[in-house]
Amino acid sequence: MAKPSLAVWKFASCDGCQLSLLDLEDELLAVADGIDIAHFPEATTAHRGGPYDVSLVEGSITTPADLTRIQEIRAQSGMLVAIGACATTGGIQALRNLADIDEFVRVVYARPAYIQTLATSTAIADHVKVDLELAGCPINKYQLLEVVQALLVGRKPTLPTYSVCVECKERGTSCVMVADGVACLGPITRAGCGAICPAFARGCYGCFGPSESPNVDSLAAWWDELGVARPDLVRALRTFNVNAPQFKEASTRYAQE
Amino acid sequence: MHKNDTRRSFNVTELTRVEGEGALDVIVEGDEIIELKFRIFESPRFFEALLRGRRFDEVTDITARICGICPVAYQTSSANAIEDALGIQVGEPIRDLRRMLYFGEWIESHGLHVYLLHAPDFLGYHGGVELAQDSPDLVKRGLRLKRVGNRLMEVIGGREIHPINPRVGGFWKAIAKRDLDEMVPDLEWALEAALATVDWVSGFSYPDLEPDYEFVALHDPDEYAIIGGRIRSNRGIDIPVHEWGDVFEEDHIEWSNALVARIKGRGSYHVGPLARFNLNFEQLHPLARASAERHGLTPPVLNPFKTIMVRSVEMVHAAATCLDLIGRYESLGAPYAEAPLRESVGYGASEAPRGLLYHRYALDEEGLVTDAQIVPPTSQNQLQIEADLRQLLSGILDLDDDTIQHQLEQSIRNYDPCISCATHFLTLNLERR
Amino acid sequence: MKRAILAPTDLDNLIAVLSERGFEVLGPTLDSGVVTLSSIDSTADLPEGIRDEMSPGRYYIKATSDGELFGYAVGPTSLKPTLFPSRRQVWTTENTDQGIIFRSSVPDLRPVAVIGARPCDAAAMAVQDEALLGGPYIDTDYARRRRDLFLVVVNCTRPASTCFCASMGTGPAVSEGFDIALTELKLDTRHFFVAESGSERGQEVLDQLGLDPADPDDEELVRVALEVAADSMERTLDPVDAYSVLRAQPEHPYWETIVERCLTCANCTMVCPTCFCVTTEPVTSLGDESAGEERRWDSCFSLDYSFMGGSPVRETVESRYRQWLTHKLSTWFDQFGTSGCVGCGRCITWCPVGIDLTEEVRHLREQIDA
Amino acid sequence: MLDFAALPTVDPMLPRPFRVVRVLRETSDVTTLTFEPADGLATIAFGPAQMGMVGLPGLGEVPISFSSDPADPSQLAMTIRRAGAITSALVDLSAGDSVSMRGPYGTEWPMEAAEGHHLLIVAGGLGLAPLRSAIVTALRRADRYRSISLVYGRREVSEVVFADDLAAWEANPAMSMHLTLDRADPDWSGPIGLVTSRMDAALLDPASTTAMVCGPDVMMHAVGADLTQRGVARGKIWLTMERNMKCGVGLCGHCQFGPLFICKDGPVLNWATAGPFYLIAEV
Ligand SMILES: Cc1cc2nc3c(=O)[nH]c(=O)nc-3n(C[C@H](O)[C@H](O)[C@H](O)COP(=O)(O)OP(=O)(O)OC[C@H]3O[C@@H](n4cnc5c(N)ncnc54)[C@H](O)[C@@H]3O)c2cc1C
Ligand code: SF4
Ligand code: SF4
Ligand code: SF4
């Protein structure tokens, strides 16, 4: 059986999610043994043309050129996996969706006319069919490995959609919200990171995006009781997954209150 | 035969083995280089704009996301700047922990670059994975080095990409001495491996190229500067970080989504391992210095291709220094320092794996950011990269196109440019339109 | 059973004796602001003078100088993680000439002794015993850990406001399932424990410590202290009434009110010492061809839990909360002849938004009566 | 105190290796696989309607009813429909492939208790799989039942499974067959309608009928209600149910249906026990 071919693509992003592949130090060579890395510019100058069995797509759609490139990638890919918060919800750069893009350009660039950009930063699935999404800013490299392994044997990868709290309890961390009164987004955030923030004595700030059934209003009411000001809550929801529907909807309501 | 062609062009449409997206356009007429553009077409993400209105304590988490390869650099420079703004003083134990975390990033980043991205150029491979087919043990050594760096970031920072533990004033959680002690065997191995790496890369053959650089780096008389210091150059610059804007400026060029930085009135300059090495050789760990001297590597080193040697020496320095720091580490009392909010401006810099990273923030009295400026190493090197390319190209125009293309690319990789961070620069003069 | 007096120094001997007998000794320690269970070497590791105060969704630690070693009520950690780990490998495959072979994953385990488990913990263990060891098919990993457990329970003299073990009949004094039971008494002049054995092993260990017998006055002090503790509990739950209320009202509109508050975060099920739901996950490794199965805690609050034929059976929040509460307080009786709740109050304290099951049952009862 | 020495020592979660010996593609999505043990030990002996946990190492395992004749364990078989990743991989297996297997688990059809009664078997779609073992068992001792009827409803003509069996049963004087199709179809000249529409013909004497029903939840609910209304005792209407199952032996909690564990109290349950919970949404 021929090895499945893999291509890695990048849109607006920090490169961290694709770096996760190279961060699999112990498994990288085995991965390279099992799959044919056909296009991965961050790692190799070798390049083989499509079609590809699997494409990993990092980053969000932010420029006019992106709009056509993502269509081309979709057309050459058997399975398209969107990796990371940028690719699955638009990432932190989707904060522009709430602002005036011209002003954003002016703030950063001396000659705005040189800059070609869209007014919004959007997820890959807003443009083409996505077969699988890996949440996280950044993704968890072991989830990426799980996807590769599952792919190779043809099973559904095990990717949790429940809340960070489950991982928090699994590792035996005491709840920072209950024990320390620290505002934590864990109860409405998707597991996957291993609940590292509470383990480091801070509240989760939501980098894996909304969990499968997030009750944002209930948590917001509790944050009120903890003394968190509403603008602070709004910003907490508007960070790495600002454009995720549940966070966007709730934060828009709170911002208007 | 190429010699007499009237017009040739080389388009490296997609640069590989660099982080992010860049391209290079060159037009040559006869022996004359008509046009040479190092283009960065990475999509702009507008960090300086989106930071406005965020609270001071969110900045380290947000700026980390500028670059997945060197998040600690962004976290450190921005924490420095905000601590400067608020007048927060951090104690020695927090500084030590910060350095160890940062060294973790150096080892990870240098390990990745040396073994998987850069060495293949010298050995004729497409990349590290291809190299591994012939020399699995070598690549495994590189991966394990990288892993030690990552492990250090995980232990201190919570995870290797976008660590969650660093914050303004220090860390969320104090790291227990025993957790660091557990790193000792790994670091001892890494020290040996880094020494072996210096030996290995010293055997490569290096093209002759010795441009006349102005090197700029942080300098600290007591340590090989990484988390702070004064900005120095080999041509007389010696300023505190907050004077960056007096000496340097940023400009927006048409063909790039990155702003480029230059020394006012002088032009291009060079930041990164080579600059650090040449300016701070005396402060290197004795083991690192000895390993460099053993291979005749002493300042001034001007050959940009030799940065691979310098990176390897810096890995020796990082591992050896971490072992020393762990030896003297005592668990922190309070993991972070605080200070009352005030309307203020703060400046911060640190030495990212790729060179000087400068941040400036203005805060209002509620601690919200009103203005931000971030100048990453790649934008500071961009003009220098173009200058290097011109010089290199004029000397090799009689070679065939493929070789020229390869050498140009390799020359860019000397800088290990991290293009994804290079697109977030803000000009000093906000009024310019 | 004869009772003995144990001085705080004897407690150090107890720890020493247990480790000499090959046990890894776990006890309460103050860690990251909560009293939890971890390895201890001596009484110096115990949370001396520490009190814990709880209310729905909040937990506070207070330091006192009274020197009591077990003056706290109940931390987030029950015996469950020790006996029923949150994640474990179940089996792995091996490819042989004869074909594939499945092997149970049996980890090397040191027998564990726990000092300072609470009566509700012992009661919860009995509930898990019934669920995991009571049928024709048993959890063999649990059985092994359980068999090797040496349990020293410390009775509760300072219950928290979230505790309601007295009404559930599980505390504040332990009645069975322990090897040694202690009651700590700190008077103005004396600090001592009254010890009682609950098994032959327990008696052997007590004998080895060479203790003085307790006199009737001391026994009376213990009786009073525990009675006062029982009377001081603010919360109550009537298990029999809860059984019928929940059984009769699966579709009461009341359930919809829970939707406003429940986060479906699963914390209550994770901290509950009796919840035993698990799921299995396949694992494969690159390189070698081996495969295996892992088991981890699951929760009736997750959507995957009831997934069937393309969608979850329990999609709405109210159906998931109802499943949890009904199982805990009602159908557990049908299945195992007891309540699934021992009144430890953990789910009340550790619910991030402070949902209190005793209140929910009370509201439901009131609504039905009205 | 627990007597640990008296506890079973076998890990019920540890599967045994089995090998596929025969593959019968019933439809494009349904396959009947026949298995034999690959560890040299005795095969699994099961009762009608019992199930096994079958799987592929690294892929996971799923509950599937045994569909072969319980009297002949050497022909141990399952009939599997492609639903998701695991069942798809199973459906596509070939002879010689190995699987993991645990079982048998769960309750059986009350074949003996039903003796002396009219046996009414009601199947919807692939619900025929766990009923096949009941039918072959009943036919072997047909004289013990007053009658044996099969009501078999399908959505489409192409959905037919056990075509050979159906033909044989059709020809068997001991069986009375009532086939129906949910919707009109040019390839079908028989009756149209849900299984409940065939009850007038199939149900002979409600007072002495034992019904065995298997199909989708909605269909079982409708049949349970319908038969009760027609006078069949609740305790004589038997269903076999499905719920998510991870262990099959009452240790994982997933298959709860009210107070019942479908894996050990079921899958075969009577309407008196299960019926009330059917009425509760999302139970
Ligand atoms: C007692 C019993 C007997 C069964 N007998 C048969 C049979 O004879 N033939 C047959 O084809 N199918 C039968 N099923 C249904 C079969 O178990 C499911 O189709 C199968 O679990 C789907 O798995 P999947 O991974 O392919 O599908 P997916 O839809 O991907 O499901 C993912 C997971 O959800 C769970 N799940 C989904 N659907 C069901 C379901 N209907 N029942 C239980 N768990 C489910 C499983 O854990 C499964 O692995 C039976 C189920 C039960 C409970
Ligand atoms: S700390 Fe946060 S993630 Fe952990 S249990 Fe508490 S609320 Fe959930
Ligand atoms: S706890 Fe939350 S913020 Fe922290 S890493 Fe996990 S998902 Fe991200
Ligand atoms: S239901 Fe709540 S109070 Fe009862 S045993 Fe579980 S956690 Fe304790």
PDB file of N, CA, C and O in Angstrom, chain C residues 127-153:
ATOM      1  N   VAL C 127     -19.955   1.814  48.179  1.00  0.00           N
ATOM      2  CA  VAL C 127     -20.874   1.966  47.046  1.00  0.00           C
ATOM      3  C   VAL C 127     -20.178   1.536  45.746  1.00  0.00           C
ATOM      4  O   VAL C 127     -20.750   0.828  44.918  1.00  0.00           O
ATOM      5  N   GLN C 128     -18.930   1.945  45.584  1.00  0.00           N
ATOM      6  CA  GLN C 128     -18.197   1.521  44.387  1.00  0.00           C
ATOM      7  C   GLN C 128     -17.937   0.013  44.402  1.00  0.00           C
ATOM      8  O   GLN C 128     -17.974  -0.630  43.349  1.00  0.00           O
ATOM      9  N   ASP C 129     -17.690  -0.529  45.598  1.00  0.00           N
ATOM     10  CA  ASP C 129     -17.504  -1.986  45.689  1.00  0.00           C
ATOM     11  C   ASP C 129     -18.696  -2.710  45.069  1.00  0.00           C
ATOM     12  O   ASP C 129     -18.543  -3.661  44.309  1.00  0.00           O
ATOM     13  N   GLU C 130     -19.880  -2.212  45.424  1.00  0.00           N
ATOM     14  CA  GLU C 130     -21.087  -2.869  44.941  1.00  0.00           C
ATOM     15  C   GLU C 130     -21.169  -2.765  43.410  1.00  0.00           C
ATOM     16  O   GLU C 130     -21.476  -3.736  42.715  1.00  0.00           O
ATOM     17  N   ALA C 131     -20.866  -1.582  42.888  1.00  0.00           N
ATOM     18  CA  ALA C 131     -20.989  -1.380  41.441  1.00  0.00           C
ATOM     19  C   ALA C 131     -19.905  -2.115  40.664  1.00  0.00           C
ATOM     20  O   ALA C 131     -20.149  -2.629  39.573  1.00  0.00           O
ATOM     21  N   LEU C 132     -18.702  -2.154  41.207  1.00  0.00           N
ATOM     22  CA  LEU C 132     -17.574  -2.665  40.432  1.00  0.00           C
ATOM     23  C   LEU C 132     -17.191  -4.095  40.778  1.00  0.00           C
ATOM     24  O   LEU C 132     -16.495  -4.767  40.015  1.00  0.00           O
ATOM     25  N   LEU C 133     -17.633  -4.555  41.941  1.00  0.00           N
ATOM     26  CA  LEU C 133     -17.261  -5.918  42.339  1.00  0.00           C
ATOM     27  C   LEU C 133     -18.476  -6.786  42.635  1.00  0.00           C
ATOM     28  O   LEU C 133     -18.342  -7.960  42.950  1.00  0.00           O
ATOM     29  N   GLY C 134     -19.658  -6.175  42.540  1.00  0.00           N
ATOM     30  CA  GLY C 134     -20.850  -6.887  43.004  1.00  0.00           C
ATOM     31  C   GLY C 134     -21.444  -7.876  42.020  1.00  0.00           C
ATOM     32  O   GLY C 134     -22.206  -8.748  42.407  1.00  0.00           O
ATOM     33  N   GLY C 135     -21.115  -7.749  40.747  1.00  0.00           N
ATOM     34  CA  GLY C 135     -21.787  -8.574  39.750  1.00  0.00           C
ATOM     35  C   GLY C 135     -20.928  -9.732  39.301  1.00  0.00           C
ATOM     36  O   GLY C 135     -19.833  -9.948  39.823  1.00  0.00           O
ATOM     37  N   PRO C 136     -21.424 -10.457  38.321  1.00  0.00           N
ATOM     38  CA  PRO C 136     -20.629 -11.574  37.805  1.00  0.00           C
ATOM     39  C   PRO C 136     -19.382 -11.078  37.056  1.00  0.00           C
ATOM     40  O   PRO C 136     -18.386 -11.788  36.978  1.00  0.00           O
ATOM     41  N   TYR C 137     -19.441  -9.858  36.533  1.00  0.00           N
ATOM     42  CA  TYR C 137     -18.270  -9.292  35.868  1.00  0.00           C
ATOM     43  C   TYR C 137     -17.717  -8.189  36.744  1.00  0.00           C
ATOM     44  O   TYR C 137     -18.468  -7.318  37.191  1.00  0.00           O
ATOM     45  N   ILE C 138     -16.423  -8.219  37.016  1.00  0.00           N
ATOM     46  CA  ILE C 138     -15.882  -7.217  37.929  1.00  0.00           C
ATOM     47  C   ILE C 138     -14.745  -6.450  37.266  1.00  0.00           C
ATOM     48  O   ILE C 138     -14.148  -6.878  36.282  1.00  0.00           O
ATOM     49  N   ASP C 139     -14.452  -5.295  37.863  1.00  0.00           N
ATOM     50  CA  ASP C 139     -13.302  -4.504  37.433  1.00  0.00           C
ATOM     51  C   ASP C 139     -12.080  -5.063  38.166  1.00  0.00           C
ATOM     52  O   ASP C 139     -11.890  -4.806  39.354  1.00  0.00           O
ATOM     53  N   THR C 140     -11.287  -5.841  37.467  1.00  0.00           N
ATOM     54  CA  THR C 140     -10.196  -6.554  38.144  1.00  0.00           C
ATOM     55  C   THR C 140      -9.106  -5.608  38.641  1.00  0.00           C
ATOM     56  O   THR C 140      -8.440  -5.890  39.631  1.00  0.00           O
ATOM     57  N   ASP C 141      -8.912  -4.500  37.948  1.00  0.00           N
ATOM     58  CA  ASP C 141      -7.913  -3.534  38.401  1.00  0.00           C
ATOM     59  C   ASP C 141      -8.350  -2.921  39.736  1.00  0.00           C
ATOM     60  O   ASP C 141      -7.570  -2.810  40.681  1.00  0.00           O
ATOM     61  N   TYR C 142      -9.617  -2.550  39.797  1.00  0.00           N
ATOM     62  CA  TYR C 142     -10.156  -2.001  41.045  1.00  0.00           C
ATOM     63  C   TYR C 142     -10.027  -3.037  42.163  1.00  0.00           C
ATOM     64  O   TYR C 142      -9.634  -2.722  43.284  1.00  0.00           O
ATOM     65  N   ALA C 143     -10.359  -4.280  41.829  1.00  0.00           N
ATOM     66  CA  ALA C 143     -10.325  -5.344  42.847  1.00  0.00           C
ATOM     67  C   ALA C 143      -8.933  -5.448  43.463  1.00  0.00           C
ATOM     68  O   ALA C 143      -8.785  -5.578  44.675  1.00  0.00           O
ATOM     69  N   ARG C 144      -7.937  -5.364  42.611  1.00  0.00           N
ATOM     70  CA  ARG C 144      -6.570  -5.505  43.101  1.00  0.00           C
ATOM     71  C   ARG C 144      -6.180  -4.329  43.999  1.00  0.00           C
ATOM     72  O   ARG C 144      -5.635  -4.501  45.081  1.00  0.00           O
ATOM     73  N   ARG C 145      -6.476  -3.124  43.533  1.00  0.00           N
ATOM     74  CA  ARG C 145      -6.142  -1.945  44.343  1.00  0.00           C
ATOM     75  C   ARG C 145      -6.906  -1.958  45.662  1.00  0.00           C
ATOM     76  O   ARG C 145      -6.390  -1.578  46.709  1.00  0.00           O
ATOM     77  N   ARG C 146      -8.129  -2.385  45.569  1.00  0.00           N
ATOM     78  CA  ARG C 146      -9.015  -2.398  46.715  1.00  0.00           C
ATOM     79  C   ARG C 146      -8.548  -3.433  47.740  1.00  0.00           C
ATOM     80  O   ARG C 146      -8.500  -3.161  48.944  1.00  0.00           O
ATOM     81  N   ARG C 147      -8.162  -4.596  47.256  1.00  0.00           N
ATOM     82  CA  ARG C 147      -7.699  -5.659  48.143  1.00  0.00           C
ATOM     83  C   ARG C 147      -6.460  -5.191  48.909  1.00  0.00           C
ATOM     84  O   ARG C 147      -6.300  -5.467  50.090  1.00  0.00           O
ATOM     85  N   ASP C 148      -5.596  -4.466  48.236  1.00  0.00           N
ATOM     86  CA  ASP C 148      -4.331  -4.067  48.842  1.00  0.00           C
ATOM     87  C   ASP C 148      -4.423  -2.799  49.675  1.00  0.00           C
ATOM     88  O   ASP C 148      -3.423  -2.344  50.217  1.00  0.00           O
ATOM     89  N   LEU C 149      -5.603  -2.214  49.747  1.00  0.00           N
ATOM     90  CA  LEU C 149      -5.726  -0.941  50.468  1.00  0.00           C
ATOM     91  C   LEU C 149      -5.810  -1.154  51.974  1.00  0.00           C
ATOM     92  O   LEU C 149      -6.595  -1.975  52.459  1.00  0.00           O
ATOM     93  N   PHE C 150      -5.017  -0.398  52.718  1.00  0.00           N
ATOM     94  CA  PHE C 150      -5.127  -0.358  54.172  1.00  0.00           C
ATOM     95  C   PHE C 150      -5.735   0.988  54.523  1.00  0.00           C
ATOM     96  O   PHE C 150      -5.182   2.030  54.199  1.00  0.00           O
ATOM     97  N   LEU C 151      -6.899   0.957  55.175  1.00  0.00           N
ATOM     98  CA  LEU C 151      -7.644   2.199  55.314  1.00  0.00           C
ATOM     99  C   LEU C 151      -7.747   2.656  56.768  1.00  0.00           C
ATOM    100  O   LEU C 151      -8.312   1.960  57.613  1.00  0.00           O
ATOM    101  N   VAL C 152      -7.160   3.828  57.023  1.00  0.00           N
ATOM    102  CA  VAL C 152      -7.291   4.446  58.346  1.00  0.00           C
ATOM    103  C   VAL C 152      -8.238   5.639  58.188  1.00  0.00           C
ATOM    104  O   VAL C 152      -7.902   6.625  57.543  1.00  0.00           O
ATOM    105  N   VAL C 153      -9.431   5.488  58.732  1.00  0.00           N
ATOM    106  CA  VAL C 153     -10.423   6.560  58.621  1.00  0.00           C
ATOM    107  C   VAL C 153     -10.320   7.461  59.840  1.00  0.00           C
ATOM    108  O   VAL C 153     -10.103   6.980  60.951  1.00  0.00           O
TER     109      VAL C 153
END
